[in-house]
XYZ file of C-alpha atoms in Angstrom:
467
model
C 15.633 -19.018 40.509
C 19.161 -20.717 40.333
C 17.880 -24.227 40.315
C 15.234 -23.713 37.945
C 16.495 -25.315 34.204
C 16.440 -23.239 31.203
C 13.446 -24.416 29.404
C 11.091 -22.976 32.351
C 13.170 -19.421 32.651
C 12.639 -19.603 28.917
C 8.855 -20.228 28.922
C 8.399 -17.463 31.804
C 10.798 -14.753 29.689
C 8.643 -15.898 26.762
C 5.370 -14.357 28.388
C 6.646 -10.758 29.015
C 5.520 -9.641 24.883
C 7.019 -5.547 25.815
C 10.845 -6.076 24.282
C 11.580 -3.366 26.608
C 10.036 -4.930 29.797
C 12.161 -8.031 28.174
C 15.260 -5.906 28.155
C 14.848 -4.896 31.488
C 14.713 -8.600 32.889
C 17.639 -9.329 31.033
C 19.824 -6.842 33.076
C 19.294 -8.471 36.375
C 21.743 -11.524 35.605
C 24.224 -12.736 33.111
C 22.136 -15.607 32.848
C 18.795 -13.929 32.359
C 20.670 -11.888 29.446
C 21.623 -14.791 27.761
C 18.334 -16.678 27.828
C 16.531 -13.310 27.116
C 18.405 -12.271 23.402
C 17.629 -16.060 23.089
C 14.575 -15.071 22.474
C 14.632 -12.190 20.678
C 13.214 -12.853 17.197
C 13.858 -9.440 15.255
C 15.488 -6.566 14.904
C 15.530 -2.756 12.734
C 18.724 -0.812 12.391
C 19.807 1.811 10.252
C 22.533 4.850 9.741
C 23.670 3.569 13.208
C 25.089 0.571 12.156
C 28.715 1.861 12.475
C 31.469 0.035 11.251
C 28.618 -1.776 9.462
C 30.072 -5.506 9.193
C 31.612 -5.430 12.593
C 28.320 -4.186 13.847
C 25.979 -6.772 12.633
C 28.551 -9.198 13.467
C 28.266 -7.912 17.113
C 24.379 -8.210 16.497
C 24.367 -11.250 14.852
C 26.063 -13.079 17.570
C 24.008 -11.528 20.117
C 20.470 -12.421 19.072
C 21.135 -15.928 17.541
C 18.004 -17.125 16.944
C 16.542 -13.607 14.398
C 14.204 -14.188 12.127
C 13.645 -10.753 10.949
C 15.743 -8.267 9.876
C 15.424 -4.639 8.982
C 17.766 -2.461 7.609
C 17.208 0.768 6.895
C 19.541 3.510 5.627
C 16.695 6.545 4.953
C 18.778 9.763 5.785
C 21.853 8.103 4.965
C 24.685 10.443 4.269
C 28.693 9.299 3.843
C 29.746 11.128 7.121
C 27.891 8.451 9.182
C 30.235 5.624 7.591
C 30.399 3.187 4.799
C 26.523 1.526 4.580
C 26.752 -2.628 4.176
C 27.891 -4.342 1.468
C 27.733 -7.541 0.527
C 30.055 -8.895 2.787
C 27.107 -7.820 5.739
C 24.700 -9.952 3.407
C 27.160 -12.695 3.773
C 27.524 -12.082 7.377
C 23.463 -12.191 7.770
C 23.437 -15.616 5.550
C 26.385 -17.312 7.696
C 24.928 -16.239 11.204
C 21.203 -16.250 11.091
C 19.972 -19.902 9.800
C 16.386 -19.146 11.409
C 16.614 -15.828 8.989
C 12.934 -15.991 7.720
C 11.913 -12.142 6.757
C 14.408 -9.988 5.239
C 13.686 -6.112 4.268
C 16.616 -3.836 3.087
C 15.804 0.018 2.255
C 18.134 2.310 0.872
C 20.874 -0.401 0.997
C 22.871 1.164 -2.073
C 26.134 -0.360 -1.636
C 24.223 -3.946 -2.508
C 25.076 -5.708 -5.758
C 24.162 -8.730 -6.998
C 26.818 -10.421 -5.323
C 25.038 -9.942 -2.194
C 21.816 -11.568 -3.128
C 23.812 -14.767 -3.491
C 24.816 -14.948 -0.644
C 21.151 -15.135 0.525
C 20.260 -17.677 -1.805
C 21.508 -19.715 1.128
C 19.163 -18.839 3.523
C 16.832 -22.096 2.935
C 14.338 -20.698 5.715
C 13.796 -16.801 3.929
C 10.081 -16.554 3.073
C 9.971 -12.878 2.680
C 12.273 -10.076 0.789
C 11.736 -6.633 0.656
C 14.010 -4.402 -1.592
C 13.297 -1.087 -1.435
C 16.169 1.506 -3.628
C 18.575 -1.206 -4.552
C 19.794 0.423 -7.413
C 23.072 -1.659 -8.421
C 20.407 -4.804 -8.335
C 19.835 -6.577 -11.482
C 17.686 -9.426 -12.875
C 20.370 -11.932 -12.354
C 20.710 -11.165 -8.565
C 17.296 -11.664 -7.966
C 17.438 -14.377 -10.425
C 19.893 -16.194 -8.094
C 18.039 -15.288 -4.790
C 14.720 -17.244 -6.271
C 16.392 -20.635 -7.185
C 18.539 -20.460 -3.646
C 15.017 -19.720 -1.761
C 12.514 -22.355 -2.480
C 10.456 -20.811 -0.014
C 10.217 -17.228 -1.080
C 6.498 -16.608 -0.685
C 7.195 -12.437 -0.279
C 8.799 -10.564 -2.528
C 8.611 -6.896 -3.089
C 10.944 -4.803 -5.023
C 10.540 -0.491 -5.047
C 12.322 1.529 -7.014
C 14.965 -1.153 -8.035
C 15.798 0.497 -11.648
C 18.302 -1.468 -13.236
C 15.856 -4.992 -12.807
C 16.125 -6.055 -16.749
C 16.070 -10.034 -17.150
C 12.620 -11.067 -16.520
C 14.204 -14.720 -16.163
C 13.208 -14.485 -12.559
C 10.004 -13.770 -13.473
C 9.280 -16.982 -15.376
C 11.388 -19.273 -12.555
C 8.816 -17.832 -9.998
C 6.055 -18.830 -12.896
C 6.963 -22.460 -13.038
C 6.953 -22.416 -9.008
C 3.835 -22.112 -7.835
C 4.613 -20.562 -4.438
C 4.749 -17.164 -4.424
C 1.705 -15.225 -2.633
C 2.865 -11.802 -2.176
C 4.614 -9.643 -5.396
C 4.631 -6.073 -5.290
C 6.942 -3.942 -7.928
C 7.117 -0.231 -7.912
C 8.508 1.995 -10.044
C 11.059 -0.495 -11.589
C 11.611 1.538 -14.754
C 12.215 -1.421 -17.125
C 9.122 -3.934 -16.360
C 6.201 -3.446 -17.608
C 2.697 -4.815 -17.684
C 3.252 -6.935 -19.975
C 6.161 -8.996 -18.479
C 3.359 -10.101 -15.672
C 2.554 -12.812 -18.189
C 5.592 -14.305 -17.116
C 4.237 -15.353 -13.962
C 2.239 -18.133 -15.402
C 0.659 -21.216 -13.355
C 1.883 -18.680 -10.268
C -1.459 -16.759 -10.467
C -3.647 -18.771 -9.257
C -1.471 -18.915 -5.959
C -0.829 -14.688 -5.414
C -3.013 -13.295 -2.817
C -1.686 -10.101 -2.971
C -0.110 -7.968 -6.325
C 0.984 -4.227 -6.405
C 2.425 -3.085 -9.233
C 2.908 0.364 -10.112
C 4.573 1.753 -13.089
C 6.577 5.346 -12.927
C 4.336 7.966 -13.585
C 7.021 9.715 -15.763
C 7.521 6.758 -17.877
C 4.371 5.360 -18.392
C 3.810 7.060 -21.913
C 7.703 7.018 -22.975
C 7.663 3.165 -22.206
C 7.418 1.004 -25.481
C 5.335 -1.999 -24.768
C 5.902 -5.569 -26.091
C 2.410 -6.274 -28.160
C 3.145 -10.013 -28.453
C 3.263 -10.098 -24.986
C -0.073 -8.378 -24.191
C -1.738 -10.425 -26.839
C -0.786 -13.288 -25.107
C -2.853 -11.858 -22.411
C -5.771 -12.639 -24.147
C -5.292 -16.158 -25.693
C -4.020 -17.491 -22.249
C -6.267 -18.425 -18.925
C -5.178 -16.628 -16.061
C -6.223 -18.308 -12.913
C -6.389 -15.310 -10.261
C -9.373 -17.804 -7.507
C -7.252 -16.769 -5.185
C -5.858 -13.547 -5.482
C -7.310 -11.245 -2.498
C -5.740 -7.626 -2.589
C -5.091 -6.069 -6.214
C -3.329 -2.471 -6.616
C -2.494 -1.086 -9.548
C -1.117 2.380 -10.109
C -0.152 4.620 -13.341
C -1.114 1.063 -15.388
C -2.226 1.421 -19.202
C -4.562 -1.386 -19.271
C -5.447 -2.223 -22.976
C -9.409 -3.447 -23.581
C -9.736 -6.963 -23.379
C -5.494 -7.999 -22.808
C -3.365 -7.792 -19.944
C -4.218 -6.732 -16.270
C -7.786 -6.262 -17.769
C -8.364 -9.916 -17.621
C -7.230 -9.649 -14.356
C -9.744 -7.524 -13.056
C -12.476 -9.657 -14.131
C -11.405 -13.368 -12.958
C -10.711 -12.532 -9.276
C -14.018 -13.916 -7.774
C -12.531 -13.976 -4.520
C -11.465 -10.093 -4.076
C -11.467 -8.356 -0.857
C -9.529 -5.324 -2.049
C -9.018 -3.107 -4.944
C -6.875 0.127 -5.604
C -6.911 1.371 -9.453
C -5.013 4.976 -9.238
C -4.358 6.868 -12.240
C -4.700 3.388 -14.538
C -5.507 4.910 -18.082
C -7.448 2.576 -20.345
C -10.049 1.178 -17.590
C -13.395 1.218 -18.909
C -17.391 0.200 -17.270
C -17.484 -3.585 -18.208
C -14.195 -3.925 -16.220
C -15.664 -2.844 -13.474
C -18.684 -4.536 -13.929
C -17.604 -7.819 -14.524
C -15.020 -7.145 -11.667
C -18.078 -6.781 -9.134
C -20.255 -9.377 -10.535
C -17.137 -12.059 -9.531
C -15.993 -10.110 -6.752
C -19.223 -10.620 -4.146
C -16.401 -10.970 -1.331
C -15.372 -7.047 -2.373
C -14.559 -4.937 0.763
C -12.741 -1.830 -0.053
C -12.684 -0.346 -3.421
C -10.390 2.903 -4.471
C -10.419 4.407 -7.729
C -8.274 7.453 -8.496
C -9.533 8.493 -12.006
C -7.387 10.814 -14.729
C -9.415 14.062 -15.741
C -10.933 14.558 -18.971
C -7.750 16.339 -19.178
C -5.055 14.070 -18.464
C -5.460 11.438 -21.154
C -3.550 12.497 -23.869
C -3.626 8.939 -24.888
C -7.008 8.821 -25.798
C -8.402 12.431 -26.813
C -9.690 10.604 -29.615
C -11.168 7.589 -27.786
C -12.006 8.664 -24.478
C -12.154 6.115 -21.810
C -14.078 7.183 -18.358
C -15.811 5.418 -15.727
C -19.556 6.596 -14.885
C -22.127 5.375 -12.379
C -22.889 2.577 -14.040
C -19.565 1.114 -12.614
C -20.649 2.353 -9.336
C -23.981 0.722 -9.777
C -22.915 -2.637 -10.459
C -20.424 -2.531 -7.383
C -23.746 -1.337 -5.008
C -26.160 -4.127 -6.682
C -23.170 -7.028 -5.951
C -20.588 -6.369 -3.364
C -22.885 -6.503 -0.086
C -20.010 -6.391 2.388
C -18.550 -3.166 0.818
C -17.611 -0.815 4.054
C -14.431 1.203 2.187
C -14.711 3.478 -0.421
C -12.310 5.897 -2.060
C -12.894 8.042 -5.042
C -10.708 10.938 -6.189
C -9.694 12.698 -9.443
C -6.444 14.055 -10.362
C -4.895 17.097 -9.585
C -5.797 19.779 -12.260
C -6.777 22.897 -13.012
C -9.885 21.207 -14.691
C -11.141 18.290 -12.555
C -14.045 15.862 -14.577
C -17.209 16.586 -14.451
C -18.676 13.519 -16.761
C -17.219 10.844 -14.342
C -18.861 9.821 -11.263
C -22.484 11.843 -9.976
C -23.790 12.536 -6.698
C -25.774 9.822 -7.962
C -23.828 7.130 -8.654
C -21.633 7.996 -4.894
C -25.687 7.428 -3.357
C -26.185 4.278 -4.547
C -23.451 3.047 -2.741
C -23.998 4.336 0.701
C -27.745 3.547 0.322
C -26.899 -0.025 -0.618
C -23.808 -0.778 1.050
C -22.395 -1.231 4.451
C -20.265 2.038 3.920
C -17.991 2.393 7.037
C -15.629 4.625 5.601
C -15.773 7.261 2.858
C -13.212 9.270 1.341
C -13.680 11.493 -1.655
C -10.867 13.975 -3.159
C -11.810 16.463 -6.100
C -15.177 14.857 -6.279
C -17.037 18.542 -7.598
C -20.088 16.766 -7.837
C -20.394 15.800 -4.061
C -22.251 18.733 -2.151
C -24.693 19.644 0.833
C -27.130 17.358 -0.398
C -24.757 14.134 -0.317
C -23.868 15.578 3.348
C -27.945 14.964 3.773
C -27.745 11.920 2.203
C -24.850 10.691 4.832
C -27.058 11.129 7.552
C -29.212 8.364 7.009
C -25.635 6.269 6.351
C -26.651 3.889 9.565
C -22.460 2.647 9.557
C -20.837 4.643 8.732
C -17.699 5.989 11.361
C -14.798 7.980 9.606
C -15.741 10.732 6.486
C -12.706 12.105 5.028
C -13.750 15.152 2.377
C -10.389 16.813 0.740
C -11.003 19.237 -2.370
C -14.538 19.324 -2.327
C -15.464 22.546 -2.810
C -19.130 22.445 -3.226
C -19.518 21.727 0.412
C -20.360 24.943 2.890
C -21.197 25.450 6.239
C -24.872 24.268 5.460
C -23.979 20.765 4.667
C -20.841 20.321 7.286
C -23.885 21.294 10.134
C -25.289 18.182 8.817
C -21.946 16.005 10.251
C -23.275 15.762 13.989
C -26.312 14.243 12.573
C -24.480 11.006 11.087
C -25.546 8.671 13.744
C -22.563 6.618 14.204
C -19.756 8.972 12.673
C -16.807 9.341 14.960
C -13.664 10.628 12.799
C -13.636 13.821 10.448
C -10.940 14.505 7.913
C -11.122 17.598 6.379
C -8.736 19.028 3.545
C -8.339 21.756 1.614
C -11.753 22.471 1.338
C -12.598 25.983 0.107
C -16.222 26.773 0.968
C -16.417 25.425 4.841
C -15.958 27.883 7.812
C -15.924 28.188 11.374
C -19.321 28.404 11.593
C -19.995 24.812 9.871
C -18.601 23.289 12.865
C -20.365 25.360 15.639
C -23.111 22.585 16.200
C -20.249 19.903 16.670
C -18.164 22.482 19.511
C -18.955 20.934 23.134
C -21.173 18.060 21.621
C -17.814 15.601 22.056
C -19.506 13.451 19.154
C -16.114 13.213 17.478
C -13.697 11.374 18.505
C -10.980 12.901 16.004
C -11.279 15.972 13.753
C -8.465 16.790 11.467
C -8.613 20.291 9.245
C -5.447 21.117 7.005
C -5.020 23.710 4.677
C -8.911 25.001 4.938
C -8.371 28.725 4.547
C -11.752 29.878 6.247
C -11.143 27.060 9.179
C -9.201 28.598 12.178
C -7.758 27.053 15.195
C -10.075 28.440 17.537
C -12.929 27.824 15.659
C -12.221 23.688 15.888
C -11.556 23.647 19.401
C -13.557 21.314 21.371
C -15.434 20.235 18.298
C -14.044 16.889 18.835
C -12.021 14.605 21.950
C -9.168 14.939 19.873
C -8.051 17.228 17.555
C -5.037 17.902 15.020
C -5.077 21.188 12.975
C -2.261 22.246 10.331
C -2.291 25.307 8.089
C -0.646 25.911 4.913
C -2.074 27.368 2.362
C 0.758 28.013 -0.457
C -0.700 24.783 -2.609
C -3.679 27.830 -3.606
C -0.559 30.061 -5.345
């Protein structure tokens, strides 16, 4: 092994993929330790990083050639030492030129100051800010004209984000793929417009607004009109989740919805304002449609619009059934409530879909209307494998008896579900159909009475969410 040159010893080292198989090659020779943090490629740290600078130094030097980093300070308290500052983002930027994916959680000791330093890594592609609360506009700002390349960039929870400058650089440079921004207090829906020519290269946009702010936030009309008068090129745009939104008729993200022809994924939760045609149009364009989840507010829970009330019926889930053939995900649930809707979705309109569609997996939370005969109705649903039922409280024993029958149904999820008993899954006990069977917080579901109803199976009880 001696005479062999590095760039074989590298290309055997290269072939063991288990980083802890790796790490145990490396301890059989200086040399093979060398060659083998070579080779390493990432790393995740956290609280441990202790004195934090002089720690990622120590890192830094070790594995020279990272390209992803991790750092992670959930659980953080101040008797496990100062967190990094900037100077460890200067540190990364000076020691890691191959630096290509970059995610920083609970890093509250980072200013702005910090992010340019980054703007010197020429090779980052991806950033992920998660609680950066000392970050503003202008750091990010910087970051985006320093990385050319930025095609990632998520930001959670980073509250003092003001200047939307950044915003409209990204908009002018047509390379960004991946935005996702959570619970930044201060941007709204209407800043998206910022983003320009840039649509028509995202693949991917989350953007959720705080639930607690969404009716205390004043929104910019000019900028939604905009919305309206301007083309928004979204051909390309693949996965779309929006949560707590207020999506105005006709402006904004609703013109979204209905230009992206090539949609695999959807996720509307709690997004006040969306009506039928949205929906309608949205599956008409989207034949490529996949997975759809729609969590809608109660009759209840629009104070917005008690005088112009906004709800989604079948006819959105009939539009969905008659174009998205390759639908095999769907995901319906109301809000929590004393008083959960009754003039949304039917049994109905949830038939239509697994009659017409290649339904692998079906979840449905506080759906009222779903009951035994639905359960019927799944057992002539030919694909699909995992049911998950949570709230539904017009199911009994009758129709869960029906969940052996679902010929190709291998994972049960059931939740807080009121009217099902041991006895509903007596016909599944020894049959070993199941291959997983989870039951939380069912009050008339014991332990014993789910064991050996499935290969595997996980039960939890609590039940204080009744009181």
């Amino acid at each position: 092994m001696d005479n062999l040159p590095d760039e074989l010893l590298l290309d055997i080292l290269g072939r063991i993929k288990r980083t802890t198989d790796r790490s145990s090659v490396s301890l059989t020779c200086k040399r093979f330790h060398k060659l083998a943090n070579g080779l390493r490629t990432s790393i995740r740290v956290g609280c441990g990083l202790h004195p934090a600078s002089d720690a990622l130094t120590a890192l830094c030097n070790r594995f020279c050639n990272l390209e992803k980093v991790e750092i992670i300070y959930s659980g953080w308290m101040s008797k496990l030492g100062k967190q990094l500052d900037d100077h460890g983002l200067l540190i990364l930027s000076s020691h890691c030129p191959s630096l290509k994916d970059l995610v920083l959680s609970y890093c509250t000791f980072i200013t702005d100051a910090g992010l340019s330093y980054l703007a010197s890594c020429s090779k980052l592609a991806s950033l992920k800010l998660n609680f950066a609360p000392r970050i503003t506009g202008c750091g990010i700002l910087s970051l985006v004209v320093g990385c050319k390349g930025l095609i990632v960039l998520h930001l959670i929870r980073c509250l003092n984000v003001s200047s939307m400058e950044w915003l409209e650089y990204l908009g002018n440079h047509e390379i960004l793929e991946d935005l996702c921004i959570k619970n930044c207090r201060v941007i709204g829906e209407g800043d998206l417009i910022k983003l320009g020519s840039t649509w028509r290269k995202l693949k991917r946009l989350q953007f959720e607004v705080d639930a607690n702010y969404r009716y205390m936030k004043l929104y910019d009309r000019l900028a939604v009109d905009r919305w309206q008068k301007q083309w928004i090129p979204c051909e390309n745009m693949l996965e779309l989740s929006l949560v707590n939104c207020v999506i105005s008729p006709g402006r904004g993200l609703a013109c979204v919805i209905g230009k992206c022809k090539n949609l695999e994924k959807i996720h509307l939760d709690m997004c006040v304002g969306v009506r039928d045609c949205d929906i309608v149009c949205l599956a008409q364009k989207s034949s490529n449609l996949r997975s759809i989840s729609l969590r809608v507010p109660s009759d209840f829970s629009l104070p917005l619009l008690q005088n112009n009330p906004l709800r989604l019926t079948d006819e959105s889930l009939k539009a969905v059934a008659q174009n998205c053939s390759l639908l095999d995900t769907v995901r319906l649930s109301f809000s929590d409530g004393e008083f959960p809707s009754f003039s949304s979705f039917t049994l109905n309109g949830i038939l239509m879909l697994i009659q017409m569609c290649p339904i692998r997996e079906l979840a449905l939370d506080h759906v009222y209307s779903f009951n035994d005969v639905g359960m019927q109705a799944l057992c002539s649903a030919q694909y699909l494998q995992i049911l998950e039922l949570v709230r539904c409280q017009e199911i009994t024993d009758e129709g869960l008896q029906l969940a052996g029958q679902i010929p190709q149904l291998c994972i049960l999820r059931l939740r807080k579900c009121l009217g099902v008993t041991d006895d509903g899954l007596k016909p599944l006990v020894g049959s070993y159909k199941l291959e997983l069977l989870v039951v939380e917080d069912c009050p008339q579901i014991s332990e014993r009475g789910v064991q050996g109803a499935a290969k595997s199976v996980s039960f939890k009880q609590d039940l204080s969410w009744m009181y």
